[in-house]
mmCIF file of C-alpha atoms in Angstrom:
data_model
loop_
_atom_site.group_PDB
_atom_site.id
_atom_site.type_symbol
_atom_site.label_atom_id
_atom_site.label_comp_id
_atom_site.label_asym_id
_atom_site.label_seq_id
_atom_site.Cartn_x
_atom_site.Cartn_y
_atom_site.Cartn_z
ATOM 1 C CA MET A 13 -48.298 -9.603 -17.796
ATOM 2 C CA SER A 14 -44.842 -9.602 -19.367
ATOM 3 C CA THR A 15 -42.849 -12.726 -20.017
ATOM 4 C CA PRO A 16 -39.872 -13.384 -17.742
ATOM 5 C CA ILE A 17 -36.419 -12.332 -18.884
ATOM 6 C CA LYS A 18 -34.723 -15.501 -20.101
ATOM 7 C CA ILE A 19 -31.267 -16.223 -18.745
ATOM 8 C CA ASP A 20 -29.407 -18.955 -20.623
ATOM 9 C CA ILE A 21 -26.245 -20.069 -18.854
ATOM 10 C CA TRP A 22 -23.570 -22.254 -20.398
ATOM 11 C CA SER A 23 -21.476 -23.856 -17.692
ATOM 12 C CA ASP A 24 -19.742 -27.010 -16.530
ATOM 13 C CA ILE A 25 -20.070 -28.597 -13.104
ATOM 14 C CA ALA A 26 -16.276 -28.887 -12.986
ATOM 15 C CA CYS A 27 -15.816 -25.151 -13.582
ATOM 16 C CA PRO A 28 -14.983 -23.313 -10.349
ATOM 17 C CA TRP A 29 -15.771 -19.936 -11.843
ATOM 18 C CA CYS A 30 -19.184 -21.170 -12.968
ATOM 19 C CA TYR A 31 -20.261 -21.795 -9.368
ATOM 20 C CA ILE A 32 -18.790 -18.466 -8.309
ATOM 21 C CA GLY A 33 -20.502 -16.790 -11.259
ATOM 22 C CA LYS A 34 -23.761 -18.436 -10.262
ATOM 23 C CA ARG A 35 -23.480 -16.911 -6.802
ATOM 24 C CA HIS A 36 -22.588 -13.510 -8.241
ATOM 25 C CA PHE A 37 -25.575 -13.662 -10.577
ATOM 26 C CA GLU A 38 -27.898 -14.619 -7.729
ATOM 27 C CA ALA A 39 -26.489 -11.798 -5.613
ATOM 28 C CA GLY A 40 -26.987 -9.376 -8.480
ATOM 29 C CA VAL A 41 -30.639 -10.327 -8.748
ATOM 30 C CA ALA A 42 -31.141 -10.232 -4.988
ATOM 31 C CA ALA A 43 -29.590 -6.775 -4.755
ATOM 32 C CA LEU A 44 -32.327 -5.403 -6.999
ATOM 33 C CA GLY A 45 -34.867 -6.260 -4.311
ATOM 34 C CA ASP A 46 -38.403 -5.402 -5.275
ATOM 35 C CA ASP A 47 -37.133 -3.922 -8.514
ATOM 36 C CA ALA A 48 -35.831 -7.275 -9.709
ATOM 37 C CA PRO A 49 -37.527 -8.306 -12.924
ATOM 38 C CA GLU A 50 -39.026 -11.740 -13.260
ATOM 39 C CA ILE A 51 -36.463 -14.104 -14.725
ATOM 40 C CA GLU A 52 -36.329 -17.641 -16.067
ATOM 41 C CA VAL A 53 -32.974 -19.416 -15.824
ATOM 42 C CA GLU A 54 -31.920 -22.370 -17.957
ATOM 43 C CA TYR A 55 -28.582 -24.154 -17.758
ATOM 44 C CA HIS A 56 -26.863 -25.444 -20.869
ATOM 45 C CA SER A 57 -24.104 -28.005 -21.122
ATOM 46 C CA PHE A 58 -20.462 -27.186 -21.757
ATOM 47 C CA GLU A 59 -17.870 -29.893 -21.224
ATOM 48 C CA LEU A 60 -14.545 -28.276 -20.454
ATOM 49 C CA ALA A 61 -12.440 -31.426 -20.495
ATOM 50 C CA PRO A 62 -14.002 -34.180 -22.590
ATOM 51 C CA ASP A 63 -10.852 -36.283 -22.262
ATOM 52 C CA THR A 64 -11.058 -36.471 -18.472
ATOM 53 C CA PRO A 65 -11.500 -40.056 -17.242
ATOM 54 C CA VAL A 66 -14.503 -40.841 -15.070
ATOM 55 C CA ASP A 67 -12.227 -42.346 -12.436
ATOM 56 C CA PHE A 68 -9.123 -40.239 -12.078
ATOM 57 C CA GLU A 69 -6.910 -41.439 -9.265
ATOM 58 C CA GLY A 70 -5.391 -38.387 -7.700
ATOM 59 C CA SER A 71 -6.088 -34.893 -6.497
ATOM 60 C CA GLU A 72 -6.897 -31.792 -8.499
ATOM 61 C CA ILE A 73 -3.263 -30.784 -8.059
ATOM 62 C CA ASP A 74 -2.170 -34.158 -9.424
ATOM 63 C CA PHE A 75 -4.409 -33.768 -12.431
ATOM 64 C CA LEU A 76 -3.196 -30.315 -13.346
ATOM 65 C CA ALA A 77 0.426 -30.967 -12.475
ATOM 66 C CA LYS A 78 0.889 -34.429 -13.970
ATOM 67 C CA HIS A 79 -1.554 -34.397 -16.841
ATOM 68 C CA LYS A 80 -1.168 -30.785 -17.861
ATOM 69 C CA GLY A 81 2.457 -30.302 -16.985
ATOM 70 C CA MET A 82 1.854 -27.366 -14.696
ATOM 71 C CA PRO A 83 4.277 -26.762 -11.810
ATOM 72 C CA ALA A 84 2.709 -28.059 -8.606
ATOM 73 C CA GLU A 85 3.528 -24.845 -6.767
ATOM 74 C CA ARG A 86 1.746 -22.849 -9.442
ATOM 75 C CA VAL A 87 -1.277 -25.109 -9.247
ATOM 76 C CA GLN A 88 -1.373 -24.753 -5.472
ATOM 77 C CA GLN A 89 -1.202 -20.987 -5.798
ATOM 78 C CA MET A 90 -4.029 -20.918 -8.312
ATOM 79 C CA LEU A 91 -6.254 -23.156 -6.227
ATOM 80 C CA GLN A 92 -5.674 -20.953 -3.196
ATOM 81 C CA GLN A 93 -6.674 -17.925 -5.215
ATOM 82 C CA VAL A 94 -9.853 -19.586 -6.442
ATOM 83 C CA THR A 95 -10.665 -20.771 -2.934
ATOM 84 C CA GLY A 96 -10.307 -17.219 -1.694
ATOM 85 C CA VAL A 97 -12.598 -15.764 -4.336
ATOM 86 C CA ALA A 98 -15.099 -18.537 -3.690
ATOM 87 C CA ALA A 99 -15.052 -17.748 0.018
ATOM 88 C CA ASN A 100 -15.862 -14.138 -0.770
ATOM 89 C CA ALA A 101 -18.889 -15.452 -2.654
ATOM 90 C CA GLY A 102 -19.919 -17.555 0.346
ATOM 91 C CA LEU A 103 -18.639 -20.848 -1.047
ATOM 92 C CA ASP A 104 -16.387 -23.197 0.920
ATOM 93 C CA TYR A 105 -14.324 -24.840 -1.810
ATOM 94 C CA ASP A 106 -12.349 -27.931 -0.792
ATOM 95 C CA PHE A 107 -9.863 -28.820 -3.516
ATOM 96 C CA ASP A 108 -8.201 -31.414 -1.282
ATOM 97 C CA ALA A 109 -11.417 -33.418 -1.243
ATOM 98 C CA LEU A 110 -12.460 -32.703 -4.829
ATOM 99 C CA GLN A 111 -12.726 -35.764 -7.067
ATOM 100 C CA HIS A 112 -11.772 -34.836 -10.597
ATOM 101 C CA THR A 113 -14.013 -36.591 -13.111
ATOM 102 C CA LYS A 114 -15.737 -36.450 -16.447
ATOM 103 C CA THR A 115 -18.956 -34.433 -16.242
ATOM 104 C CA LEU A 116 -20.843 -35.771 -19.248
ATOM 105 C CA LYS A 117 -23.280 -37.844 -17.181
ATOM 106 C CA ALA A 118 -23.849 -34.927 -14.831
ATOM 107 C CA HIS A 119 -24.888 -32.879 -17.852
ATOM 108 C CA GLU A 120 -27.269 -35.611 -18.955
ATOM 109 C CA LEU A 121 -28.791 -35.524 -15.492
ATOM 110 C CA LEU A 122 -29.205 -31.758 -15.722
ATOM 111 C CA HIS A 123 -31.219 -32.226 -18.905
ATOM 112 C CA PHE A 124 -33.327 -34.865 -17.213
ATOM 113 C CA ALA A 125 -33.877 -32.464 -14.330
ATOM 114 C CA LYS A 126 -34.921 -29.752 -16.769
ATOM 115 C CA SER A 127 -37.546 -32.091 -18.199
ATOM 116 C CA GLU A 128 -38.814 -32.553 -14.636
ATOM 117 C CA GLY A 129 -38.768 -28.858 -13.787
ATOM 118 C CA ARG A 130 -35.972 -29.167 -11.227
ATOM 119 C CA GLN A 131 -32.877 -28.144 -13.133
ATOM 120 C CA LEU A 132 -31.961 -25.223 -10.890
ATOM 121 C CA GLU A 133 -32.162 -27.367 -7.776
ATOM 122 C CA LEU A 134 -29.950 -30.011 -9.339
ATOM 123 C CA ALA A 135 -27.412 -27.525 -10.678
ATOM 124 C CA GLU A 136 -26.904 -26.159 -7.191
ATOM 125 C CA ARG A 137 -26.728 -29.663 -5.725
ATOM 126 C CA LEU A 138 -24.119 -30.805 -8.243
ATOM 127 C CA PHE A 139 -21.915 -27.738 -7.821
ATOM 128 C CA LYS A 140 -22.029 -28.050 -4.058
ATOM 129 C CA ALA A 141 -21.320 -31.778 -4.184
ATOM 130 C CA TYR A 142 -18.319 -31.307 -6.457
ATOM 131 C CA PHE A 143 -16.633 -28.257 -4.996
ATOM 132 C CA THR A 144 -17.478 -28.337 -1.319
ATOM 133 C CA GLU A 145 -18.310 -31.943 -0.415
ATOM 134 C CA GLY A 146 -15.817 -33.953 -2.431
ATOM 135 C CA ARG A 147 -18.558 -36.065 -3.980
ATOM 136 C CA HIS A 148 -17.961 -37.976 -7.196
ATOM 137 C CA VAL A 149 -20.241 -36.509 -9.871
ATOM 138 C CA GLY A 150 -19.135 -38.842 -12.640
ATOM 139 C CA ARG A 151 -20.607 -42.092 -11.383
ATOM 140 C CA VAL A 152 -24.225 -43.072 -11.917
ATOM 141 C CA ASP A 153 -24.872 -44.222 -8.350
ATOM 142 C CA GLU A 154 -23.593 -40.971 -6.897
ATOM 143 C CA LEU A 155 -25.524 -38.896 -9.426
ATOM 144 C CA VAL A 156 -28.740 -40.756 -8.631
ATOM 145 C CA ALA A 157 -28.284 -39.958 -4.945
ATOM 146 C CA LEU A 158 -27.702 -36.298 -5.748
ATOM 147 C CA ALA A 159 -30.743 -36.276 -8.010
ATOM 148 C CA ALA A 160 -32.837 -37.541 -5.121
ATOM 149 C CA ASP A 161 -31.396 -34.775 -2.943
ATOM 150 C CA ALA A 162 -32.659 -32.311 -5.543
ATOM 151 C CA GLY A 163 -36.149 -33.722 -5.359
ATOM 152 C CA LEU A 164 -36.002 -35.972 -8.394
ATOM 153 C CA ASP A 165 -37.227 -39.543 -8.521
ATOM 154 C CA ALA A 166 -34.190 -41.769 -8.065
ATOM 155 C CA ASP A 167 -35.380 -44.601 -10.287
ATOM 156 C CA ALA A 168 -36.308 -42.235 -13.088
ATOM 157 C CA ALA A 169 -32.962 -40.483 -12.770
ATOM 158 C CA ARG A 170 -31.129 -43.795 -12.993
ATOM 159 C CA GLU A 171 -33.102 -44.776 -16.074
ATOM 160 C CA ALA A 172 -32.305 -41.450 -17.696
ATOM 161 C CA LEU A 173 -28.608 -41.894 -17.031
ATOM 162 C CA GLU A 174 -28.311 -45.558 -17.946
ATOM 163 C CA SER A 175 -30.318 -45.188 -21.148
ATOM 164 C CA GLY A 176 -28.318 -42.190 -22.266
ATOM 165 C CA ARG A 177 -31.469 -40.654 -23.696
ATOM 166 C CA PHE A 178 -30.320 -37.130 -22.862
ATOM 167 C CA ALA A 179 -26.908 -37.507 -24.469
ATOM 168 C CA ASP A 180 -28.098 -35.882 -27.676
ATOM 169 C CA ALA A 181 -29.433 -32.897 -25.755
ATOM 170 C CA VAL A 182 -26.040 -32.425 -24.128
ATOM 171 C CA GLN A 183 -24.288 -32.518 -27.479
ATOM 172 C CA ALA A 184 -26.831 -30.088 -28.912
ATOM 173 C CA ASP A 185 -26.007 -27.598 -26.151
ATOM 174 C CA ILE A 186 -22.300 -27.985 -26.794
ATOM 175 C CA ALA A 187 -22.830 -27.519 -30.518
ATOM 176 C CA GLN A 188 -24.962 -24.446 -29.874
ATOM 177 C CA ALA A 189 -22.176 -22.963 -27.777
ATOM 178 C CA GLY A 190 -19.802 -23.502 -30.651
ATOM 179 C CA ALA A 191 -22.192 -21.856 -33.065
ATOM 180 C CA TYR A 192 -22.442 -18.873 -30.747
ATOM 181 C CA GLY A 193 -18.672 -18.604 -30.493
ATOM 182 C CA ILE A 194 -18.677 -19.444 -26.796
ATOM 183 C CA ASN A 195 -15.162 -20.608 -25.950
ATOM 184 C CA GLY A 196 -15.242 -20.332 -22.200
ATOM 185 C CA VAL A 197 -17.658 -20.559 -19.317
ATOM 186 C CA PRO A 198 -19.584 -19.352 -17.493
ATOM 187 C CA PHE A 199 -21.363 -17.565 -20.296
ATOM 188 C CA PHE A 200 -24.679 -15.852 -19.684
ATOM 189 C CA VAL A 201 -27.117 -14.871 -22.427
ATOM 190 C CA ILE A 202 -29.618 -12.320 -21.174
ATOM 191 C CA ASP A 203 -32.964 -12.139 -22.953
ATOM 192 C CA GLY A 204 -31.408 -13.718 -26.042
ATOM 193 C CA LYS A 205 -29.649 -10.454 -26.694
ATOM 194 C CA TYR A 206 -26.807 -9.652 -24.317
ATOM 195 C CA GLY A 207 -23.799 -11.866 -23.713
ATOM 196 C CA VAL A 208 -21.991 -11.795 -20.371
ATOM 197 C CA SER A 209 -18.753 -13.737 -20.194
ATOM 198 C CA GLY A 210 -17.177 -14.885 -16.967
ATOM 199 C CA ALA A 211 -17.839 -14.704 -13.265
ATOM 200 C CA GLN A 212 -18.700 -11.038 -13.382
ATOM 201 C CA PRO A 213 -19.333 -9.127 -10.170
ATOM 202 C CA ALA A 214 -22.906 -9.149 -8.886
ATOM 203 C CA GLU A 215 -23.519 -5.541 -9.790
ATOM 204 C CA VAL A 216 -22.807 -6.217 -13.458
ATOM 205 C CA PHE A 217 -25.603 -8.758 -13.582
ATOM 206 C CA GLY A 218 -27.912 -6.414 -11.742
ATOM 207 C CA GLN A 219 -27.153 -3.593 -14.135
ATOM 208 C CA VAL A 220 -27.741 -5.726 -17.212
ATOM 209 C CA LEU A 221 -31.043 -6.998 -15.886
ATOM 210 C CA THR A 222 -32.120 -3.466 -15.056
ATOM 211 C CA GLN A 223 -31.144 -2.362 -18.541
ATOM 212 C CA VAL A 224 -33.070 -5.172 -20.211
ATOM 213 C CA ALA A 225 -36.119 -4.521 -18.054
ATOM 214 C CA GLY A 226 -35.915 -0.846 -18.944
ATOM 215 C CA GLU A 227 -35.678 -1.605 -22.632
ATOM 216 C CA ARG A 228 -38.759 -3.774 -22.357
ATOM 217 C CA ASP A 229 -40.646 -1.027 -20.556
ATOM 218 C CA GLY A 230 -39.580 1.427 -23.243
ATOM 219 C CA ALA A 231 -40.776 -0.896 -25.960
ATOM 220 C CA VAL A 232 -44.148 -1.211 -24.283
ATOM 221 C CA ALA A 233 -44.577 2.519 -23.650
ATOM 222 C CA MET B 4 -8.491 -8.343 -4.571
ATOM 223 C CA THR B 5 -8.813 -10.301 -7.723
ATOM 224 C CA ALA B 6 -9.452 -9.050 -11.191
ATOM 225 C CA ALA B 7 -12.989 -10.349 -10.897
ATOM 226 C CA GLU B 8 -13.611 -7.810 -8.181
ATOM 227 C CA GLY B 9 -12.268 -4.835 -10.064
ATOM 228 C CA SER B 10 -14.036 -2.321 -12.245
ATOM 229 C CA THR B 11 -17.688 -3.039 -12.713
ATOM 230 C CA ALA B 12 -18.654 -0.524 -15.337
ATOM 231 C CA VAL B 13 -21.160 -2.010 -17.733
ATOM 232 C CA THR B 14 -20.644 -1.190 -21.350
ATOM 233 C CA THR B 15 -21.756 -3.139 -24.326
ATOM 234 C CA THR B 16 -20.125 -4.057 -27.552
ATOM 235 C CA ASP B 17 -22.206 -4.888 -30.570
ATOM 236 C CA ALA B 18 -20.454 -8.028 -31.693
ATOM 237 C CA SER B 19 -22.136 -7.888 -35.054
ATOM 238 C CA ALA B 20 -20.712 -4.473 -35.818
ATOM 239 C CA GLY B 21 -17.010 -4.870 -35.465
ATOM 240 C CA ALA B 22 -16.026 -6.649 -32.308
ATOM 241 C CA PRO B 23 -12.774 -5.865 -30.534
ATOM 242 C CA ALA B 24 -12.173 -9.368 -29.269
ATOM 243 C CA ALA B 25 -11.852 -12.675 -31.040
ATOM 244 C CA GLU B 26 -14.404 -14.291 -28.760
ATOM 245 C CA ALA B 27 -16.954 -11.616 -29.513
ATOM 246 C CA SER B 28 -16.404 -11.714 -33.248
ATOM 247 C CA ALA B 29 -18.403 -14.896 -33.646
ATOM 248 C CA SER B 30 -21.031 -14.023 -31.088
ATOM 249 C CA PRO B 31 -24.536 -13.027 -32.153
ATOM 250 C CA PHE B 32 -24.935 -11.198 -28.857
ATOM 251 C CA THR B 33 -24.193 -7.683 -27.756
ATOM 252 C CA MET B 34 -21.351 -8.351 -25.363
ATOM 253 C CA VAL B 35 -21.416 -6.769 -21.927
ATOM 254 C CA THR B 36 -17.893 -5.731 -21.053
ATOM 255 C CA GLY B 37 -18.354 -5.593 -17.294
ATOM 256 C CA ALA B 38 -15.177 -6.290 -15.345
ATOM 257 C CA PRO B 39 -12.512 -7.143 -17.903
ATOM 258 C CA GLY B 40 -10.739 -9.503 -15.529
ATOM 259 C CA ALA B 41 -13.774 -11.641 -14.703
ATOM 260 C CA MET B 42 -12.658 -15.221 -14.674
ATOM 261 C CA VAL B 43 -13.583 -17.673 -17.398
ATOM 262 C CA CYS B 44 -12.733 -21.346 -17.768
ATOM 263 C CA GLU B 45 -11.430 -22.388 -21.134
ATOM 264 C CA GLY B 46 -10.338 -25.879 -21.990
ATOM 265 C CA ASP B 47 -9.475 -27.933 -18.961
ATOM 266 C CA VAL B 48 -7.363 -25.330 -17.215
ATOM 267 C CA CYS B 49 -9.662 -22.691 -15.897
ATOM 268 C CA PHE B 50 -8.163 -20.821 -13.025
ATOM 269 C CA VAL B 51 -6.207 -17.892 -14.311
ATOM 270 C CA PRO B 52 -7.251 -17.028 -17.859
ATOM 271 C CA GLY B 53 -4.435 -15.630 -19.888
ATOM 272 C CA ALA B 54 -1.756 -17.021 -17.608
ATOM 273 C CA GLU B 55 1.146 -18.901 -19.088
ATOM 274 C CA THR B 56 -0.234 -22.135 -17.775
ATOM 275 C CA ALA B 57 -3.471 -22.020 -19.697
ATOM 276 C CA GLN B 58 -3.651 -24.639 -22.398
#
């Protein structure tokens, strides 16, 4: 029996294209049907905006317009475009409800979830909470509730967050991204060999997986 | 239609053997070109890569 194809994904919960890319990747795998190779997915931390406060008072438009000096009309236009692409991927983004925050603790929770074998469930829960439900993913209490939603023990999740014992793992992921030359996310590493940057269309992911599976078969033959 | 939904041809670039892009030059991976306009978030502005508003 062959080992699963490893998919390492660098992403940030606050990255709209990471959630869209996640859906595209999943669609790419699903489109292969019975021909889909066995895969193992692992999420890695990438903090897009380390200087973001945990409690930012204002909307996403406020953040980009006031803190980044972008024209409000331009921000509105961009958010509408992202919302449209997300909708095409089956995601109901709500930027009016979105609560902009620092995602460091969310990344720590993702590492805790990995140690418990529920990282994929939590990644989906956090993305959904942030982009479609307007939940605050920077506060410990909210993260604990989301962890429980993902099937994790709430008390253990709280301990993991309050102790900060996964902080080093988060920084290690970020450092690894830097060593790999990863400047933007989402970034997918397929089988430790191929790099896929961005929210690529589903068929791109399907084609890469098919290629990798074929290479493996060729190596075995 | 967005750039992310454009061409989907899959080609690869061996980053270790003369990469065409700055991002790929430091990558140990063979980069899959895919759709060139696929969106990426960089820094804390991550909606339209390459736009004048990106910082």
